[in-house]
Every structure is written in structure tokens, then in C-alpha cells.
Tab-separated table of C-alpha atoms and ligand atoms in Angstrom:
chain	number	residue	atom	x	y	z
H	501	MET	CA	-14.129	-1.788	21.601
H	502	SER	CA	-17.693	-2.922	21.027
H	503	ALA	CA	-19.100	-6.107	22.399
H	504	THR	CA	-22.442	-6.487	20.700
H	505	ILE	CA	-23.295	-6.768	16.967
H	506	ALA	CA	-25.256	-3.520	17.060
H	507	GLN	CA	-22.316	-1.616	18.569
H	508	ALA	CA	-19.879	-3.089	16.031
H	509	ARG	CA	-22.129	-2.214	13.171
H	510	ALA	CA	-22.582	1.364	14.458
H	511	GLU	CA	-18.831	1.729	14.822
H	512	LEU	CA	-18.155	0.412	11.392
H	513	GLU	CA	-20.795	2.635	9.820
H	514	ALA	CA	-19.266	5.663	11.455
H	515	LYS	CA	-15.794	4.983	10.126
H	516	THR	CA	-16.764	3.769	6.630
H	517	GLN	CA	-18.813	6.717	5.358
H	518	GLN	CA	-17.100	6.884	1.984
H	519	SER	CA	-17.802	3.140	1.420
H	520	GLN	CA	-21.437	3.704	2.437
H	521	GLN	CA	-21.711	6.391	-0.242
H	522	ILE	CA	-20.111	4.256	-2.960
H	523	SER	CA	-22.426	1.432	-1.931
H	524	LEU	CA	-25.459	3.744	-2.456
H	525	ASP	CA	-24.120	5.124	-5.805
H	526	ARG	CA	-23.282	1.704	-6.975
H	527	ALA	CA	-26.854	0.469	-6.684
H	528	GLU	CA	-27.714	2.963	-9.492
H	529	VAL	CA	-25.187	1.697	-11.969
H	530	LEU	CA	-23.440	-1.509	-11.079
H	531	ASN	CA	-25.201	-4.782	-10.612
H	532	SER	CA	-23.310	-6.398	-7.825
H	533	GLY	CA	-24.016	-9.833	-9.189
H	534	LEU	CA	-20.670	-10.744	-10.673
H	535	ALA	CA	-18.810	-9.504	-7.673
H	536	ALA	CA	-21.382	-10.712	-5.081
H	537	ASN	CA	-18.876	-12.766	-3.217
H	538	LEU	CA	-16.824	-9.613	-2.699
H	539	GLU	CA	-19.505	-8.433	-0.287
H	540	MET	CA	-18.230	-8.296	3.215
H	541	PRO	CA	-20.589	-8.429	6.212
H	542	HIS	CA	-20.599	-4.715	5.795
H	543	PRO	CA	-19.898	-2.956	2.492
H	544	VAL	CA	-16.289	-1.694	2.390
H	545	PHE	CA	-14.658	-0.671	-0.792
H	546	ILE	CA	-10.905	-1.260	-1.031
H	547	GLU	CA	-8.768	1.430	-2.425
H	548	ARG	CA	-5.274	0.035	-2.141
H	549	GLY	CA	-3.226	-2.807	-0.798
H	550	ALA	CA	0.274	-3.070	0.651
H	551	GLY	CA	1.824	-6.280	1.908
H	552	CYS	CA	-0.748	-8.123	4.095
H	553	TYR	CA	-2.954	-5.050	4.452
H	554	VAL	CA	-5.683	-3.401	2.460
H	555	PHE	CA	-7.051	0.116	2.973
H	556	ASP	CA	-10.620	1.140	2.274
H	557	ALA	CA	-12.062	4.241	0.774
H	558	ASP	CA	-12.064	5.990	4.159
H	559	GLY	CA	-8.393	5.067	4.752
H	560	ASN	CA	-9.121	2.301	7.329
H	561	ARG	CA	-6.492	-0.404	7.360
H	562	TYR	CA	-7.405	-4.122	7.589
H	563	ILE	CA	-5.248	-7.224	7.799
H	564	ASP	CA	-6.237	-8.925	4.556
H	565	THR	CA	-7.000	-12.696	4.839
H	566	SER	CA	-8.621	-12.736	1.423
H	567	ILE	CA	-5.430	-11.684	-0.250
H	568	GLY	CA	-7.073	-11.620	-3.650
H	569	PHE	CA	-9.120	-14.823	-3.021
H	570	GLY	CA	-5.820	-16.575	-2.219
H	571	LEU	CA	-3.727	-15.416	-5.127
H	572	HIS	CA	-1.188	-13.018	-3.521
H	573	MET	CA	1.153	-15.541	-2.002
H	574	LEU	CA	3.677	-12.697	-1.628
H	575	GLY	CA	1.223	-10.081	-0.436
H	576	HIS	CA	-0.002	-6.997	-2.136
H	577	VAL	CA	2.415	-5.062	-4.413
H	578	HIS	CA	5.387	-7.265	-3.891
H	579	PRO	CA	8.381	-5.354	-5.295
H	580	VAL	CA	9.612	-8.193	-7.478
H	581	VAL	CA	6.153	-8.533	-9.153
H	582	GLU	CA	5.714	-4.768	-9.426
H	583	ALA	CA	9.128	-4.487	-11.107
H	584	ALA	CA	8.212	-7.216	-13.665
H	585	ILE	CA	4.908	-5.441	-14.540
H	586	ASN	CA	6.674	-2.066	-14.784
H	587	GLU	CA	9.327	-3.534	-17.051
H	588	ARG	CA	6.787	-5.030	-19.420
H	589	VAL	CA	4.453	-2.036	-19.763
H	590	PRO	CA	6.593	0.265	-21.860
H	591	LYS	CA	7.154	-2.554	-24.378
H	592	GLY	CA	3.418	-3.238	-24.863
H	593	TRP	CA	1.267	-5.542	-22.693
H	594	MET	CA	-1.133	-7.222	-25.072
H	595	PHE	CA	-0.516	-8.704	-28.463
H	596	GLY	CA	-3.021	-11.551	-28.808
H	597	ILE	CA	-0.511	-13.683	-30.655
H	598	HIS	CA	2.315	-15.512	-28.834
H	599	SER	CA	4.903	-13.403	-27.082
H	600	THR	CA	8.353	-14.012	-25.728
H	601	SER	CA	7.029	-13.717	-22.226
H	602	GLN	CA	5.256	-17.061	-22.126
H	603	MET	CA	8.163	-19.406	-21.957
H	604	LYS	CA	9.485	-18.493	-18.539
H	605	LEU	CA	6.214	-19.181	-16.827
H	606	ALA	CA	5.576	-22.315	-18.863
H	607	HIS	CA	8.944	-23.716	-17.814
H	608	LEU	CA	8.280	-22.903	-14.166
H	609	LEU	CA	4.861	-24.567	-14.322
H	610	GLN	CA	6.285	-27.558	-16.085
H	611	GLU	CA	8.928	-28.051	-13.401
H	612	ALA	CA	6.495	-27.441	-10.433
H	613	SER	CA	3.476	-29.428	-11.563
H	614	PRO	CA	4.313	-33.098	-11.326
H	615	CYS	CA	1.868	-34.081	-14.135
H	616	ALA	CA	2.887	-31.237	-16.457
H	617	GLU	CA	4.396	-32.651	-19.542
H	618	ARG	CA	2.675	-29.817	-21.430
H	619	VAL	CA	1.169	-26.467	-20.443
H	620	VAL	CA	-1.710	-24.442	-21.891
H	621	PHE	CA	-2.533	-20.879	-20.633
H	622	CYS	CA	-5.956	-19.267	-20.383
H	623	ASN	CA	-7.376	-16.450	-18.287
H	624	THR	CA	-9.166	-17.753	-15.256
H	625	GLY	CA	-9.480	-20.839	-13.129
H	626	SER	CA	-13.077	-21.253	-14.466
H	627	GLU	CA	-11.760	-21.288	-18.005
H	628	ALA	CA	-9.056	-23.770	-17.023
H	629	THR	CA	-11.512	-26.241	-15.524
H	630	MET	CA	-13.870	-25.857	-18.509
H	631	TYR	CA	-11.056	-26.716	-20.876
H	632	ALA	CA	-9.949	-29.639	-18.756
H	633	PHE	CA	-13.497	-31.088	-18.970
H	634	ARG	CA	-13.516	-30.470	-22.731
H	635	ALA	CA	-9.962	-31.985	-23.213
H	636	ALA	CA	-10.998	-35.055	-21.220
H	637	ARG	CA	-14.202	-35.471	-23.335
H	638	GLY	CA	-12.219	-35.005	-26.583
H	639	TYR	CA	-9.511	-37.462	-25.540
H	640	SER	CA	-11.746	-40.143	-24.123
H	641	GLY	CA	-14.768	-39.860	-26.428
H	642	LYS	CA	-16.904	-40.027	-23.282
H	643	ASP	CA	-19.100	-37.206	-21.907
H	644	LYS	CA	-19.671	-37.654	-18.182
H	645	ILE	CA	-17.627	-35.758	-15.633
H	646	ALA	CA	-17.506	-36.965	-11.931
H	647	LEU	CA	-17.301	-34.125	-9.351
H	648	PHE	CA	-17.350	-34.252	-5.571
H	649	ASP	CA	-19.967	-33.118	-3.096
H	650	GLY	CA	-18.832	-29.676	-1.800
H	651	PHE	CA	-16.754	-28.864	-4.870
H	652	TYR	CA	-16.093	-25.497	-6.513
H	653	HIS	CA	-14.457	-25.424	-9.956
H	654	GLY	CA	-15.592	-22.064	-11.250
H	655	ALA	CA	-18.673	-20.386	-12.705
H	656	HIS	CA	-19.254	-22.217	-16.023
H	657	ASP	CA	-22.413	-24.332	-16.565
H	658	TYR	CA	-20.572	-27.656	-16.180
H	659	GLY	CA	-19.572	-26.730	-12.665
H	660	MET	CA	-22.772	-25.183	-11.386
H	661	TRP	CA	-23.995	-28.151	-9.401
H	662	ALA	CA	-24.404	-28.917	-5.768
H	663	ALA	CA	-25.664	-31.935	-3.867
H	664	ASP	CA	-29.346	-31.947	-2.999
H	665	PRO	CA	-29.121	-31.996	0.776
H	666	GLN	CA	-31.990	-34.440	0.854
H	667	SER	CA	-30.094	-36.970	-1.196
H	668	PRO	CA	-28.157	-39.755	0.491
H	669	LEU	CA	-24.581	-38.950	1.508
H	670	GLN	CA	-23.244	-42.032	-0.278
H	671	ALA	CA	-25.041	-41.141	-3.551
H	672	PRO	CA	-25.456	-37.351	-3.779
H	673	GLN	CA	-27.840	-36.106	-6.431
H	674	ALA	CA	-26.777	-33.070	-8.370
H	675	MET	CA	-29.048	-30.036	-8.415
H	676	PRO	CA	-28.290	-26.837	-10.336
H	677	LEU	CA	-26.840	-23.923	-8.497
H	678	GLY	CA	-29.401	-21.278	-9.330
H	679	HIS	CA	-31.341	-20.857	-12.484
H	680	GLY	CA	-30.020	-20.713	-16.024
H	681	ILE	CA	-28.195	-24.016	-15.927
H	682	PRO	CA	-29.583	-26.292	-18.643
H	683	HIS	CA	-31.162	-29.384	-17.086
H	684	VAL	CA	-29.757	-31.581	-19.870
H	685	LEU	CA	-26.340	-31.008	-18.399
H	686	GLN	CA	-27.369	-32.850	-15.257
H	687	ASP	CA	-26.970	-36.143	-17.163
H	688	LEU	CA	-23.408	-35.226	-17.843
H	689	THR	CA	-22.556	-34.808	-14.269
H	690	LEU	CA	-21.978	-37.549	-11.676
H	691	LEU	CA	-21.740	-36.324	-8.096
H	692	LEU	CA	-19.609	-38.429	-5.752
H	693	PRO	CA	-19.283	-38.341	-1.955
H	694	TYR	CA	-16.078	-36.705	-0.804
H	695	ARG	CA	-13.690	-38.737	1.201
H	696	HIS	CA	-16.068	-41.658	1.273
H	697	PRO	CA	-15.437	-45.193	-0.162
H	698	ALA	CA	-18.822	-45.191	-1.958
H	699	ALA	CA	-17.160	-42.839	-4.460
H	700	PHE	CA	-14.951	-45.727	-5.676
H	701	ASP	CA	-17.919	-47.928	-6.267
H	702	LEU	CA	-19.719	-45.270	-8.194
H	703	ILE	CA	-16.637	-44.657	-10.406
H	704	ARG	CA	-16.494	-48.443	-11.137
H	705	GLN	CA	-20.189	-48.524	-11.907
H	706	HIS	CA	-20.050	-45.548	-14.323
H	707	LYS	CA	-16.564	-46.112	-15.796
H	708	ASP	CA	-17.859	-46.584	-19.403
H	709	GLU	CA	-19.487	-43.120	-19.393
H	710	LEU	CA	-16.869	-41.207	-17.408
H	711	ALA	CA	-14.515	-38.936	-19.249
H	712	LEU	CA	-12.952	-37.564	-16.050
H	713	VAL	CA	-12.992	-37.753	-12.290
H	714	PHE	CA	-12.158	-34.222	-11.124
H	715	VAL	CA	-11.331	-33.198	-7.594
H	716	GLU	CA	-9.902	-30.186	-5.767
H	717	GLY	CA	-6.409	-30.683	-4.352
H	718	VAL	CA	-8.052	-29.647	-1.031
H	719	GLN	CA	-11.741	-28.816	-0.908
H	720	SER	CA	-11.934	-25.131	-0.070
H	721	SER	CA	-15.391	-25.662	1.348
H	722	ASN	CA	-13.880	-27.896	4.003
H	723	PRO	CA	-10.110	-27.992	4.003
H	724	GLN	CA	-9.054	-31.433	5.282
H	725	PRO	CA	-5.365	-32.000	6.098
H	726	GLN	CA	-5.822	-35.738	5.545
H	727	ALA	CA	-7.057	-35.343	1.918
H	728	GLY	CA	-4.016	-37.313	0.542
H	729	GLU	CA	-5.066	-40.897	1.207
H	730	PHE	CA	-8.355	-40.328	-0.618
H	731	LEU	CA	-6.629	-38.652	-3.610
H	732	ARG	CA	-4.166	-41.534	-3.937
H	733	GLU	CA	-6.868	-44.094	-3.879
H	734	LEU	CA	-8.852	-42.096	-6.437
H	735	GLN	CA	-5.857	-42.144	-8.654
H	736	ALA	CA	-5.571	-45.909	-8.377
H	737	VAL	CA	-9.322	-46.481	-8.995
H	738	CYS	CA	-9.308	-44.236	-12.033
H	739	ALA	CA	-6.278	-46.069	-13.520
H	740	GLU	CA	-7.978	-49.388	-12.830
H	741	CYS	CA	-11.219	-48.190	-14.595
H	742	ASN	CA	-9.388	-46.402	-17.433
H	743	VAL	CA	-10.933	-43.090	-16.512
H	744	LEU	CA	-8.910	-39.897	-16.615
H	745	PHE	CA	-8.116	-38.384	-13.258
H	746	GLY	CA	-7.830	-34.580	-12.801
H	747	ILE	CA	-6.821	-32.325	-9.865
H	748	ASP	CA	-8.032	-28.778	-9.593
H	749	GLU	CA	-5.049	-26.891	-8.249
H	750	VAL	CA	-6.551	-23.398	-8.803
H	751	ILE	CA	-6.269	-22.757	-5.028
H	752	THR	CA	-3.748	-25.424	-3.951
H	753	GLY	CA	-1.205	-24.860	-6.758
H	754	PHE	CA	1.843	-23.022	-5.277
H	755	ARG	CA	-0.038	-22.747	-2.004
H	756	VAL	CA	-0.252	-25.972	-0.041
H	757	ALA	CA	3.286	-26.758	-1.425
H	758	TYR	CA	5.333	-25.279	-4.264
H	759	GLY	CA	4.216	-28.318	-6.323
H	760	GLY	CA	0.635	-27.984	-5.040
H	761	ALA	CA	-1.494	-30.861	-3.777
H	762	GLN	CA	0.360	-33.185	-6.206
H	763	GLN	CA	3.628	-32.643	-4.258
H	764	ARG	CA	2.004	-32.396	-0.753
H	765	PHE	CA	0.026	-35.582	-1.140
H	766	ASP	CA	2.287	-37.502	-3.483
H	767	VAL	CA	-0.390	-37.986	-6.157
H	768	LEU	CA	-0.148	-37.904	-9.896
H	769	PRO	CA	-3.225	-36.925	-12.021
H	770	ASP	CA	-3.527	-37.035	-15.786
H	771	ILE	CA	-4.483	-33.410	-15.898
H	772	ALA	CA	-4.381	-30.448	-13.481
H	773	THR	CA	-5.795	-26.966	-13.568
H	774	TYR	CA	-4.293	-23.792	-12.231
H	775	GLY	CA	-5.190	-20.125	-11.682
H	776	LYS	CA	-4.675	-17.532	-8.938
H	777	VAL	CA	-1.050	-17.641	-7.722
H	778	VAL	CA	0.228	-18.502	-11.203
H	779	GLY	CA	-0.618	-15.030	-12.565
H	780	GLY	CA	1.212	-13.011	-9.895
H	781	GLY	CA	-2.055	-11.206	-9.217
H	782	LEU	CA	-3.190	-10.742	-12.832
H	783	PRO	CA	-5.938	-12.866	-14.403
H	784	VAL	CA	-4.731	-16.325	-15.303
H	785	GLY	CA	-5.683	-19.943	-15.794
H	786	ALA	CA	-3.534	-22.879	-16.943
H	787	ILE	CA	-3.977	-26.580	-17.739
H	788	THR	CA	-1.138	-28.956	-17.394
H	789	GLY	CA	-1.075	-32.693	-18.117
H	790	ARG	CA	0.284	-35.713	-19.837
H	791	ALA	CA	1.616	-35.033	-23.282
H	792	ASP	CA	-0.631	-37.426	-25.183
H	793	LEU	CA	-3.783	-35.992	-23.446
H	794	MET	CA	-2.596	-32.335	-23.887
H	795	GLU	CA	-2.201	-33.127	-27.593
H	796	VAL	CA	-5.980	-32.414	-27.951
H	797	PHE	CA	-5.213	-28.717	-27.509
H	798	THR	CA	-3.245	-28.767	-30.740
H	799	GLY	CA	-6.433	-28.028	-32.582
H	800	ILE	CA	-9.655	-29.666	-33.925
H	801	GLY	CA	-7.697	-31.529	-36.615
H	802	ALA	CA	-5.659	-33.505	-33.955
H	803	ARG	CA	-6.866	-36.917	-32.606
H	804	GLY	CA	-9.630	-35.929	-30.121
H	805	GLY	CA	-8.703	-32.338	-30.945
H	806	ILE	CA	-10.715	-29.555	-29.211
H	807	PHE	CA	-11.207	-25.885	-29.850
H	808	SER	CA	-9.424	-23.572	-27.370
H	809	GLY	CA	-8.843	-19.888	-27.679
H	810	GLY	CA	-9.037	-16.586	-25.857
H	811	THR	CA	-7.918	-13.076	-26.801
H	812	PHE	CA	-6.056	-12.634	-23.542
H	813	SER	CA	-4.695	-16.131	-23.066
H	814	GLY	CA	-0.983	-16.019	-22.273
H	815	ASN	CA	-0.874	-12.247	-22.480
H	816	PRO	CA	2.584	-10.876	-21.735
H	817	LEU	CA	1.656	-8.771	-18.719
H	818	THR	CA	0.228	-11.740	-16.882
H	819	MET	CA	3.034	-13.987	-17.932
H	820	GLU	CA	5.737	-11.604	-16.632
H	821	ALA	CA	3.955	-10.975	-13.313
H	822	GLY	CA	3.322	-14.686	-12.975
H	823	ALA	CA	6.850	-15.647	-13.757
H	824	ALA	CA	8.123	-13.086	-11.246
H	825	ALA	CA	5.857	-14.348	-8.422
H	826	VAL	CA	6.343	-18.060	-9.170
H	827	GLY	CA	10.096	-17.586	-9.749
H	828	TYR	CA	10.364	-15.841	-6.377
H	829	LEU	CA	8.547	-18.724	-4.709
H	830	ALA	CA	10.871	-21.202	-6.393
H	831	ASP	CA	13.895	-19.305	-5.043
H	832	HIS	CA	12.544	-19.042	-1.506
H	833	PRO	CA	11.293	-22.486	-0.461
H	834	ASP	CA	11.559	-21.427	3.222
H	835	ILE	CA	8.329	-19.441	2.604
H	836	TYR	CA	6.381	-22.731	2.633
H	837	ASP	CA	7.866	-23.817	6.013
H	838	ALA	CA	6.906	-20.491	7.603
H	839	LEU	CA	3.395	-20.565	6.124
H	840	GLU	CA	2.860	-24.075	7.426
H	841	ARG	CA	4.045	-23.152	10.963
H	842	ARG	CA	1.932	-19.954	11.009
H	843	GLY	CA	-1.155	-21.718	9.706
H	844	ASP	CA	-0.835	-24.384	12.361
H	845	ARG	CA	-0.251	-21.755	15.061
H	846	LEU	CA	-3.308	-19.764	14.023
H	847	ALA	CA	-5.590	-22.843	13.971
H	848	ASP	CA	-4.213	-24.322	17.175
H	849	ALA	CA	-4.773	-21.083	19.001
H	850	VAL	CA	-8.337	-20.473	17.753
H	851	ASN	CA	-9.373	-24.075	18.214
H	852	GLY	CA	-7.815	-24.193	21.687
H	853	PHE	CA	-9.725	-21.040	22.610
H	854	CYS	CA	-12.981	-22.503	21.402
H	855	SER	CA	-12.586	-25.744	23.315
H	856	GLU	CA	-11.370	-23.906	26.520
H	857	ARG	CA	-14.483	-21.645	26.424
H	858	ASP	CA	-16.817	-24.249	25.140
H	859	ILE	CA	-17.663	-22.222	22.022
H	860	PRO	CA	-19.049	-24.427	19.243
H	861	ALA	CA	-16.785	-23.198	16.498
H	862	GLN	CA	-13.624	-24.475	14.890
H	863	MET	CA	-11.005	-23.591	12.285
H	864	LYS	CA	-10.133	-26.118	9.585
H	865	HIS	CA	-6.916	-25.545	7.720
H	866	VAL	CA	-4.401	-27.035	5.433
H	867	GLY	CA	-1.179	-25.003	5.746
H	868	SER	CA	-1.999	-21.420	4.944
H	869	MET	CA	-5.613	-21.888	3.738
H	870	PHE	CA	-8.274	-21.855	6.447
H	871	HIS	CA	-12.025	-21.772	6.985
H	872	MET	CA	-14.000	-21.111	10.143
H	873	PHE	CA	-17.017	-23.326	10.948
H	874	PHE	CA	-19.615	-22.271	13.476
H	875	GLN	CA	-20.350	-25.661	14.950
H	876	GLY	CA	-18.501	-28.241	17.105
H	877	GLY	CA	-18.067	-31.879	16.401
H	878	ALA	CA	-16.533	-33.779	13.465
H	879	LEU	CA	-16.544	-32.174	10.018
H	880	ASN	CA	-15.479	-34.918	7.587
H	881	SER	CA	-17.095	-33.412	4.586
H	882	SER	CA	-19.072	-30.341	3.690
H	883	ARG	CA	-22.285	-32.304	4.204
H	884	ASP	CA	-21.463	-32.182	7.926
H	885	ALA	CA	-21.525	-28.343	7.960
H	886	HIS	CA	-25.033	-27.654	9.166
H	887	GLY	CA	-24.976	-23.812	8.860
H	888	ARG	CA	-27.436	-23.211	11.700
H	889	ASN	CA	-25.343	-20.609	13.513
H	890	ILE	CA	-25.579	-18.045	10.788
H	891	ALA	CA	-26.164	-15.163	13.226
H	892	ALA	CA	-22.948	-16.088	15.080
H	893	GLU	CA	-21.065	-16.408	11.830
H	894	LYS	CA	-22.176	-13.116	10.449
H	895	GLY	CA	-21.616	-11.435	13.706
H	896	PHE	CA	-18.158	-12.869	14.012
H	897	TYR	CA	-17.118	-11.484	10.582
H	898	LEU	CA	-18.577	-8.095	11.413
H	899	HIS	CA	-16.572	-7.884	14.685
H	900	CYS	CA	-13.402	-8.981	12.874
H	901	LEU	CA	-13.885	-6.310	10.215
H	902	ASN	CA	-14.528	-3.663	12.847
H	903	ARG	CA	-11.380	-4.792	14.652
H	904	GLY	CA	-9.339	-4.520	11.473
H	905	VAL	CA	-9.191	-8.111	10.118
H	906	LEU	CA	-10.910	-8.674	6.776
H	907	VAL	CA	-12.146	-12.197	6.086
H	908	PRO	CA	-13.722	-12.725	2.564
H	909	GLY	CA	-17.404	-13.236	2.186
H	910	THR	CA	-16.651	-16.672	0.818
H	911	GLN	CA	-15.163	-17.662	4.206
H	912	ARG	CA	-12.184	-19.186	2.371
H	913	ALA	CA	-9.275	-17.387	3.892
H	914	PHE	CA	-5.529	-17.403	3.443
H	915	LEU	CA	-2.165	-16.256	4.823
H	916	SER	CA	0.559	-14.884	2.620
H	917	ALA	CA	4.310	-14.852	3.032
H	918	VAL	CA	4.107	-11.361	4.537
H	919	HIS	CA	1.613	-12.317	7.225
H	920	ASP	CA	4.387	-12.448	9.811
H	921	ASP	CA	4.288	-13.780	13.326
H	922	GLY	CA	3.192	-10.424	14.719
H	923	VAL	CA	0.266	-10.232	12.266
H	924	ILE	CA	-0.705	-13.856	13.195
H	925	ASP	CA	-0.806	-12.779	16.891
H	926	THR	CA	-3.236	-9.983	15.918
H	927	ILE	CA	-5.434	-12.218	13.922
H	928	ILE	CA	-5.587	-14.708	16.826
H	929	GLU	CA	-6.478	-11.946	19.235
H	930	VAL	CA	-9.147	-10.523	16.952
H	931	PHE	CA	-10.648	-13.903	16.131
H	932	CYS	CA	-10.768	-14.947	19.853
H	933	GLU	CA	-12.278	-11.625	21.008
H	934	SER	CA	-14.863	-11.751	18.246
H	935	LEU	CA	-15.827	-15.379	19.014
H	936	ALA	CA	-16.095	-14.484	22.731
H	937	ASP	CA	-18.396	-11.554	21.793
H	938	VAL	CA	-20.900	-13.466	19.685
H	939	HIS	CA	-20.870	-16.313	22.153
H	940	ALA	CA	-21.596	-13.928	25.069
H	941	GLU	CA	-24.420	-12.269	22.985
H	942	GLY	CA	-26.051	-15.713	22.751
H	943	LEU	CA	-25.765	-15.980	18.924
H	944	PHE	CA	-24.897	-19.642	18.896
H	945	VAL	CA	-28.295	-21.424	18.818
H	946	ASP	CA	-26.923	-24.901	18.195
D	1955	PLP	C1	-10.799	-24.828	-6.878
D	1955	PLP	C2	-11.203	-23.741	-7.813
D	1955	PLP	N1	-11.354	-23.938	-9.069
D	1955	PLP	C3	-11.687	-22.922	-9.984
D	1955	PLP	C4	-11.992	-21.679	-9.500
D	1955	PLP	C5	-12.348	-20.640	-10.462
D	1955	PLP	O1	-11.302	-19.715	-10.638
D	1955	PLP	P1	-11.663	-18.249	-11.202
D	1955	PLP	O2	-12.367	-17.525	-10.132
D	1955	PLP	O3	-10.253	-17.708	-11.485
D	1955	PLP	O4	-12.441	-18.431	-12.416
D	1955	PLP	C6	-11.821	-21.413	-8.120
D	1955	PLP	C7	-12.074	-20.071	-7.606
D	1955	PLP	O5	-12.042	-19.715	-6.465
D	1955	PLP	C8	-11.480	-22.491	-7.246
D	1955	PLP	O6	-11.415	-22.253	-5.923
């Protein structure tokens, strides 16, 4: 097996000829923009998945730690989900208007999500967060939304902000992520420091303008196991200031616990958003929340009523797949214990290896979601991630891919219920070998 980046790249190129061809053909027809974060360190095109594996166009097998950007909690093509989809298809899979399939998943979500007195379905996590912002604005009559440095809530204009790295940590200034985001929206966004007490002062200062304080259950840009204390304090400060408090559970819902971050950290928001796992692998979004707040979804005639819609919202195919997956998780709570144990083992092994060899890299994880960072030292928030060892990082992912472990281009990685102990051993081995290789090649500059 190769030791240098150049050797790894040459090996990968030799065994992914079909992918190379598709990559060339694609350039003629398909703008990669929308799927840009699907890009691996080397273009591979996936043809099929099975359990914790995906197979590329050339038939190479990879352990998949993207697992559909975190959504296949049960792995690819789980028989229970497959059966639910197959059962629905002959009866019709898309009606637009309400179908009998919605109630099962709505009940499951209502039982699992502590804040869920009511449920609304849509089609993606981005849509869910967009609606949560609109609902909070409709209900409160205020316009400003507070978000946290390092957040990701989807691709709509209201979420396309990042902290200007030159701005102070305690008072991050929002700058648009790319062009095309109207500058006027900047006034509607208040950026807060993540896991920093200055956030509470800013909320108090802006409470009369704030419709919603919105935070990920666990920030995927920097998964912190101790996120709970901060979330509980946020809940208290929002209540004190009469500002709505929302948790984005698009990743954490049904992942960091069956009841998501709300259950894991014992925190109760006014509104929460979902996606990913909830659809059993088909496109989904959902908003859950307090009944009086969720009343705004009744229609524009209601008090604070908002418009919501969507041709595919609550479509029966997604609803059946989602109910099968979520129902299976409800019936098998032991899955969460195993994921927790395996996530800890993976992180302990990789972090132990790095400190033993003095390699400035570390894995952050909360249960089964993890993220590699290519620097040593404390990483309290994403502001601490300096990103200077890019060559080591890219090289690491290339080696991993060449050794048969696929880590998504977004660096947010996940285990599923079918990543068993043997698979974890392989991931540990591949990660450690790949770290050792990039270290030996001198790719850590900092
Ligand atoms: C926390 C969070 N919110 C929202 C989204 C957007 O979800 P989607 O990609 O389904 O639009 C994501 C996507 O990864 C996410 O991580």
C-alpha cells in the first residue's frame, strides 16, 4: 500500500477509470455546483450501497462514513425500509394532497421530539429551518434571527452567513457566504459566539428585535460533547427575554439519541427542525413545536399565520420509508448504546494514536457523529479551527479513500447501526495509517 500522496493518487486513478470518465463527461453537461460537497478528494461516482458499504462505478468497495450525509442510521438498503418502499409503490407514491401515510410518522415524531406538540412536514432540512424562521417571525412579529458562529442550517438566503474571521470572537460580524445573498438580509441576522457567555448578553441586548435564537443540537462544524450546559442556559435566557428558542435537529434528531439533542442534553426548545434520518433515506424535512406557535402554520388567516406549502411535502413514499426507519429505531433502543460505544472507541483510538506519535490532529465526536481536525490543542468553537494543515487534511482523505474508507467532502462523518465492531477496527487502522503517512511526508506545517 502506498505511503505518499502521489502514490495514493496514482493507485486511485488506476482503479477508478470509470469514475474518471464520468467525471470528464459530466463537465460537458452537469454543473457540479449543487452537488459540490459530494466531491471527494478524488472523483468517485457511487453506483450502489449495501449496509455500511458503497460501491463505485468501477466496483470498488468503500466503508461509507458519509452514509447519505448522516441520514442512513440503519445503513444502506435496510430490509425494513426497503419493504416499506416496495409496499407503497404499487399503490401510488405521490398525490400532493394528504395521504394516509402521514399519521404514522407524525405520531413517531411527536413522541420522540420533546417539544413536539404539533408536527409539519416539508422536504429538506433547509426548508424546515426556513419555515422555522418564518414561523418565529409570524408568531413574534419580530424579524431578527440569532444564529451561532460556525452554524449550518441549510442553503436558503437567511442561513448563508458566516462570521468574518477578523471580527471579535465575542461579537462575530456576519458576512455573506458567497455572492447572491441580499445585503439587506444582514440586518435581520445577529451572529452570536458559540459556547461563550457573551452570547447571553447579546441576546439580552437585542431581545426586542429577536424573533428566534436558533442553534444546532450539536454543531457539526465542531461537535462538542459538552454542548448541553450551553443549550440549557440559552433556553433560560431566551425565556427570561421572551424570545423564542429553536434547536436544529436536522443532524442530531434520532442520531445523538432517539429524542435527539433535546433528550441527550435535557433541553426544551419552543420549536425544532428535522430532516435526514426522519425520511428513512428519502427527502424530508419537519418542524415540531409548541401548539400555540405551530398554529401559525394553519394558514395566513390564523393569528401570525404564515404561508407554507410544497408539492412533495408529506409525500407517501417518504412518509412510509421514514416511519419504517424511525419505527425500527424506536423498537431497538440498544442501537444507541452500541453507536455510543463505537463512536467513543473510534475517537479514543485515533486521538490516542495522534498523541502517542505527536501528530497534530484530533477527532471530535458526539456519539456517532465525528469530525477530524488537523491541528492540536483546544478546539472550543469553530473559530479555533485554523485550517492551516490543508495539505495534510486533503492527503489524509485521499489515503483513506485509496484504502477503502470514504469520508465525505464536508468532513462531517457518521457511523450507522451496521458499522459493527469489525468495521470500526478497519476504520481505526485506515485512519491511523493515513495519519502516519501524511505526517511522515511532512504535510503538517503547523
Ligand atoms: C444542522 C443542519 N440543518 C439543516 C441542514 C440542511 O438540510 P438539507 O441538506 O436537507 O437541506 C443541514 C444539512 O446538512 C444541517 O446539517
